[in-house]
GROMACS .gro file of N, CA and C in nm:
model
  258
    1LEU      N    1   0.804  -0.472   0.769
    1LEU     CA    2   0.816  -0.490   0.625
    1LEU      C    3   0.961  -0.501   0.583
    2LYS      N    4   1.046  -0.419   0.645
    2LYS     CA    5   1.187  -0.420   0.608
    2LYS      C    6   1.256  -0.546   0.657
    3ASN      N    7   1.233  -0.583   0.782
    3ASN     CA    8   1.302  -0.699   0.839
    3ASN      C    9   1.262  -0.829   0.772
    4GLU      N   10   1.138  -0.841   0.735
    4GLU     CA   11   1.090  -0.963   0.670
    4GLU      C   12   1.109  -0.959   0.519
    5ARG      N   13   1.158  -0.846   0.467
    5ARG     CA   14   1.185  -0.827   0.324
    5ARG      C   15   1.061  -0.852   0.238
    6PHE      N   16   0.950  -0.792   0.278
    6PHE     CA   17   0.829  -0.801   0.197
    6PHE      C   18   0.848  -0.722   0.069
    7SER      N   19   0.789  -0.770  -0.038
    7SER     CA   20   0.794  -0.699  -0.165
    7SER      C   21   0.671  -0.610  -0.177
    8GLN      N   22   0.672  -0.524  -0.279
    8GLN     CA   23   0.557  -0.438  -0.302
    8GLN      C   24   0.433  -0.521  -0.334
    9GLU      N   25   0.450  -0.630  -0.408
    9GLU     CA   26   0.336  -0.714  -0.442
    9GLU      C   27   0.273  -0.777  -0.318
   10GLN      N   28   0.358  -0.817  -0.222
   10GLN     CA   29   0.306  -0.876  -0.100
   10GLN      C   30   0.227  -0.774  -0.019
   11VAL      N   31   0.272  -0.649  -0.018
   11VAL     CA   32   0.200  -0.545   0.054
   11VAL      C   33   0.065  -0.518  -0.012
   12ILE      N   34   0.063  -0.516  -0.144
   12ILE     CA   35  -0.063  -0.498  -0.217
   12ILE      C   36  -0.159  -0.614  -0.185
   13LYS      N   37  -0.105  -0.735  -0.179
   13LYS     CA   38  -0.189  -0.851  -0.145
   13LYS      C   39  -0.243  -0.840  -0.003
   14MET      N   40  -0.161  -0.791   0.090
   14MET     CA   41  -0.208  -0.771   0.227
   14MET      C   42  -0.322  -0.670   0.230
   15TYR      N   43  -0.305  -0.561   0.157
   15TYR     CA   44  -0.409  -0.458   0.148
   15TYR      C   45  -0.539  -0.519   0.095
   16ASP      N   46  -0.528  -0.593  -0.016
   16ASP     CA   47  -0.647  -0.655  -0.075
   16ASP      C   48  -0.713  -0.753   0.022
   17ARG      N   49  -0.632  -0.828   0.094
   17ARG     CA   50  -0.686  -0.926   0.190
   17ARG      C   51  -0.759  -0.857   0.305
   18ILE      N   52  -0.702  -0.746   0.354
   18ILE     CA   53  -0.769  -0.671   0.460
   18ILE      C   54  -0.903  -0.618   0.409
   19CYS      N   55  -0.906  -0.571   0.286
   19CYS     CA   56  -1.030  -0.520   0.228
   19CYS      C   57  -1.134  -0.630   0.209
   20GLN      N   58  -1.090  -0.750   0.173
   20GLN     CA   59  -1.182  -0.861   0.150
   20GLN      C   60  -1.240  -0.917   0.279
   21THR      N   61  -1.158  -0.927   0.383
   21THR     CA   62  -1.201  -0.997   0.504
   21THR      C   63  -1.263  -0.906   0.609
   22GLY      N   64  -1.229  -0.780   0.607
   22GLY     CA   65  -1.278  -0.689   0.709
   22GLY      C   66  -1.396  -0.606   0.662
   23PRO      N   67  -1.434  -0.509   0.743
   23PRO     CA   68  -1.540  -0.418   0.701
   23PRO      C   69  -1.491  -0.332   0.586
   24PRO      N   70  -1.582  -0.269   0.513
   24PRO     CA   71  -1.540  -0.183   0.401
   24PRO      C   72  -1.439  -0.077   0.447
   25GLN      N   73  -1.332  -0.064   0.371
   25GLN     CA   74  -1.226   0.032   0.406
   25GLN      C   75  -1.238   0.154   0.316
   26SER      N   76  -1.220   0.269   0.375
   26SER     CA   77  -1.212   0.393   0.300
   26SER      C   78  -1.128   0.490   0.381
   27ARG      N   79  -1.105   0.606   0.325
   27ARG     CA   80  -1.021   0.703   0.395
   27ARG      C   81  -1.082   0.744   0.529
   28SER      N   82  -1.212   0.760   0.532
   28SER     CA   83  -1.277   0.804   0.656
   28SER      C   84  -1.307   0.688   0.751
   29ARG      N   85  -1.310   0.565   0.701
   29ARG     CA   86  -1.337   0.447   0.784
   29ARG      C   87  -1.225   0.345   0.766
   30CYS      N   88  -1.107   0.384   0.802
   30CYS     CA   89  -0.989   0.300   0.783
   30CYS      C   90  -0.954   0.230   0.914
   31SER      N   91  -0.932   0.100   0.907
   31SER     CA   92  -0.897   0.026   1.028
   31SER      C   93  -0.754   0.061   1.069
   32PRO      N   94  -0.723   0.046   1.197
   32PRO     CA   95  -0.587   0.077   1.245
   32PRO      C   96  -0.479  -0.006   1.175
   33ILE      N   97  -0.509  -0.133   1.145
   33ILE     CA   98  -0.408  -0.216   1.079
   33ILE      C   99  -0.382  -0.166   0.937
   34MET      N  100  -0.486  -0.116   0.870
   34MET     CA  101  -0.468  -0.061   0.735
   34MET      C  102  -0.384   0.066   0.740
   35GLU      N  103  -0.412   0.152   0.839
   35GLU     CA  104  -0.333   0.274   0.854
   35GLU      C  105  -0.186   0.241   0.878
   36LEU      N  106  -0.160   0.142   0.964
   36LEU     CA  107  -0.022   0.102   0.991
   36LEU      C  108   0.047   0.048   0.866
   37LEU      N  109  -0.023  -0.032   0.788
   37LEU     CA  110   0.035  -0.088   0.667
   37LEU      C  111   0.074   0.022   0.568
   38ILE      N  112  -0.015   0.117   0.547
   38ILE     CA  113   0.011   0.225   0.451
   38ILE      C  114   0.122   0.317   0.502
   39ASP      N  115   0.118   0.352   0.629
   39ASP     CA  116   0.223   0.437   0.686
   39ASP      C  117   0.359   0.370   0.680
   40ALA      N  118   0.362   0.240   0.707
   40ALA     CA  119   0.490   0.167   0.704
   40ALA      C  120   0.546   0.164   0.562
   41ALA      N  121   0.461   0.147   0.463
   41ALA     CA  122   0.507   0.149   0.324
   41ALA      C  123   0.566   0.284   0.289
   42GLY      N  124   0.505   0.391   0.337
   42GLY     CA  125   0.558   0.525   0.310
   42GLY      C  126   0.689   0.552   0.380
   43LYS      N  127   0.704   0.501   0.501
   43LYS     CA  128   0.827   0.524   0.576
   43LYS      C  129   0.944   0.444   0.521
   44LEU      N  130   0.917   0.334   0.453
   44LEU     CA  131   1.025   0.255   0.395
   44LEU      C  132   1.097   0.332   0.284
   45ASP      N  133   1.028   0.427   0.224
   45ASP     CA  134   1.089   0.505   0.117
   45ASP      C  135   1.203   0.592   0.169
   46GLY      N  136   1.197   0.630   0.296
   46GLY     CA  137   1.299   0.715   0.355
   46GLY      C  138   1.416   0.640   0.416
   47VAL      N  139   1.412   0.507   0.413
   47VAL     CA  140   1.519   0.426   0.471
   47VAL      C  141   1.640   0.428   0.379
   48ASP      N  142   1.757   0.417   0.437
   48ASP     CA  143   1.882   0.414   0.361
   48ASP      C  144   1.876   0.307   0.253
   49PRO      N  145   1.909   0.340   0.128
   49PRO     CA  146   1.899   0.242   0.019
   49PRO      C  147   1.979   0.115   0.040
   50SER      N  148   2.088   0.122   0.115
   50SER     CA  149   2.165  -0.001   0.139
   50SER      C  150   2.088  -0.098   0.229
   51GLU      N  151   2.002  -0.044   0.316
   51GLU     CA  152   1.919  -0.128   0.403
   51GLU      C  153   1.790  -0.174   0.334
   52ASN      N  154   1.748  -0.096   0.235
   52ASN     CA  155   1.621  -0.125   0.167
   52ASN      C  156   1.641  -0.110   0.017
   53PRO      N  157   1.676  -0.218  -0.053
   53PRO     CA  158   1.703  -0.206  -0.196
   53PRO      C  159   1.580  -0.175  -0.281
   54ASN      N  160   1.460  -0.203  -0.232
   54ASN     CA  161   1.339  -0.170  -0.307
   54ASN      C  162   1.306  -0.024  -0.285
   55LYS      N  163   1.329   0.058  -0.385
   55LYS     CA  164   1.323   0.202  -0.367
   55LYS      C  165   1.188   0.263  -0.403
   56ARG      N  166   1.094   0.187  -0.446
   56ARG     CA  167   0.970   0.244  -0.498
   56ARG      C  168   0.852   0.232  -0.401
   57TRP      N  169   0.878   0.240  -0.275
   57TRP     CA  170   0.770   0.225  -0.176
   57TRP      C  171   0.675   0.342  -0.176
   58LYS      N  172   0.720   0.461  -0.214
   58LYS     CA  173   0.631   0.578  -0.215
   58LYS      C  174   0.517   0.556  -0.314
   59LYS      N  175   0.545   0.491  -0.427
   59LYS     CA  176   0.439   0.461  -0.524
   59LYS      C  177   0.335   0.367  -0.464
   60VAL      N  178   0.380   0.273  -0.383
   60VAL     CA  179   0.287   0.180  -0.319
   60VAL      C  180   0.197   0.257  -0.223
   61GLU      N  181   0.258   0.343  -0.140
   61GLU     CA  182   0.179   0.422  -0.045
   61GLU      C  183   0.078   0.509  -0.118
   62ILE      N  184   0.119   0.576  -0.223
   62ILE     CA  185   0.029   0.665  -0.298
   62ILE      C  186  -0.086   0.585  -0.359
   63SER      N  187  -0.054   0.469  -0.416
   63SER     CA  188  -0.158   0.386  -0.477
   63SER      C  189  -0.261   0.340  -0.375
   64LEU      N  190  -0.214   0.298  -0.257
   64LEU     CA  191  -0.306   0.252  -0.153
   64LEU      C  192  -0.392   0.366  -0.099
   65ARG      N  193  -0.332   0.483  -0.084
   65ARG     CA  194  -0.409   0.599  -0.038
   65ARG      C  195  -0.512   0.641  -0.143
   66GLN      N  196  -0.477   0.630  -0.271
   66GLN     CA  197  -0.573   0.661  -0.377
   66GLN      C  198  -0.690   0.564  -0.375
   67ARG      N  199  -0.662   0.438  -0.350
   67ARG     CA  200  -0.770   0.338  -0.342
   67ARG      C  201  -0.865   0.369  -0.226
   68LEU      N  202  -0.809   0.408  -0.111
   68LEU     CA  203  -0.894   0.444   0.003
   68LEU      C  204  -0.978   0.567  -0.028
   69PHE      N  205  -0.917   0.667  -0.091
   69PHE     CA  206  -0.989   0.789  -0.127
   69PHE      C  207  -1.103   0.757  -0.223
   70ALA      N  208  -1.074   0.674  -0.324
   70ALA     CA  209  -1.176   0.637  -0.422
   70ALA      C  210  -1.291   0.561  -0.355
   71ALA      N  211  -1.257   0.474  -0.260
   71ALA     CA  212  -1.362   0.399  -0.189
   71ALA      C  213  -1.448   0.492  -0.106
   72ASP      N  214  -1.388   0.597  -0.051
   72ASP     CA  215  -1.462   0.694   0.030
   72ASP      C  216  -1.567   0.767  -0.053
   73TRP      N  217  -1.535   0.795  -0.178
   73TRP     CA  218  -1.624   0.872  -0.264
   73TRP      C  219  -1.699   0.786  -0.364
   74GLY      N  220  -1.680   0.654  -0.359
   74GLY     CA  221  -1.751   0.565  -0.450
   74GLY      C  222  -1.702   0.574  -0.594
   75ILE      N  223  -1.576   0.604  -0.611
   75ILE     CA  224  -1.517   0.618  -0.744
   75ILE      C  225  -1.452   0.487  -0.783
   76GLU      N  226  -1.478   0.443  -0.905
   76GLU     CA  227  -1.413   0.323  -0.957
   76GLU      C  228  -1.284   0.367  -1.025
   77ILE      N  229  -1.172   0.313  -0.978
   77ILE     CA  230  -1.045   0.345  -1.043
   77ILE      C  231  -0.981   0.216  -1.092
   78GLU      N  232  -0.906   0.228  -1.199
   78GLU     CA  233  -0.836   0.112  -1.250
   78GLU      C  234  -0.713   0.090  -1.164
   79LYS      N  235  -0.687  -0.036  -1.133
   79LYS     CA  236  -0.567  -0.067  -1.056
   79LYS      C  237  -0.448  -0.056  -1.148
   80GLU      N  238  -0.348   0.018  -1.102
   80GLU     CA  239  -0.226   0.032  -1.179
   80GLU      C  240  -0.155  -0.102  -1.189
   81GLU      N  241  -0.082  -0.118  -1.293
   81GLU     CA  242  -0.005  -0.241  -1.309
   81GLU      C  243   0.114  -0.236  -1.214
   82GLU      N  244   0.107  -0.310  -1.104
   82GLU     CA  245   0.210  -0.305  -1.002
   82GLU      C  246   0.344  -0.354  -1.052
   83SER      N  247   0.345  -0.436  -1.155
   83SER     CA  248   0.471  -0.488  -1.205
   83SER      C  249   0.558  -0.378  -1.265
   84THR      N  250   0.500  -0.265  -1.301
   84THR     CA  251   0.579  -0.154  -1.357
   84THR      C  252   0.658  -0.083  -1.248
   85TRP      N  253   0.627  -0.106  -1.121
   85TRP     CA  254   0.698  -0.039  -1.012
   85TRP      C  255   0.833  -0.102  -0.987
   86LEU      N  256   0.849  -0.227  -1.023
   86LEU     CA  257   0.970  -0.301  -0.987
   86LEU      C  258   1.086  -0.269  -1.076
   0.00000   0.00000   0.00000
């Protein structure tokens, strides 16, 4: 994510695409690629700001984990406006 300079919106789109094309995703039934995507977004928050100018990756990780949790319990949640993170 860091080397290719993906934005938060691109990561959200990747998450949505994985959910659309693969089996249903939830916290208890999460594919390995989904786990890697969410973990990578969380780890980017700890990178030196000079190497990673996008500082709001923790919000992306939290949002994606909330979506998985909600899917696990069948809860409908409103998607946050991602543009407010930038």
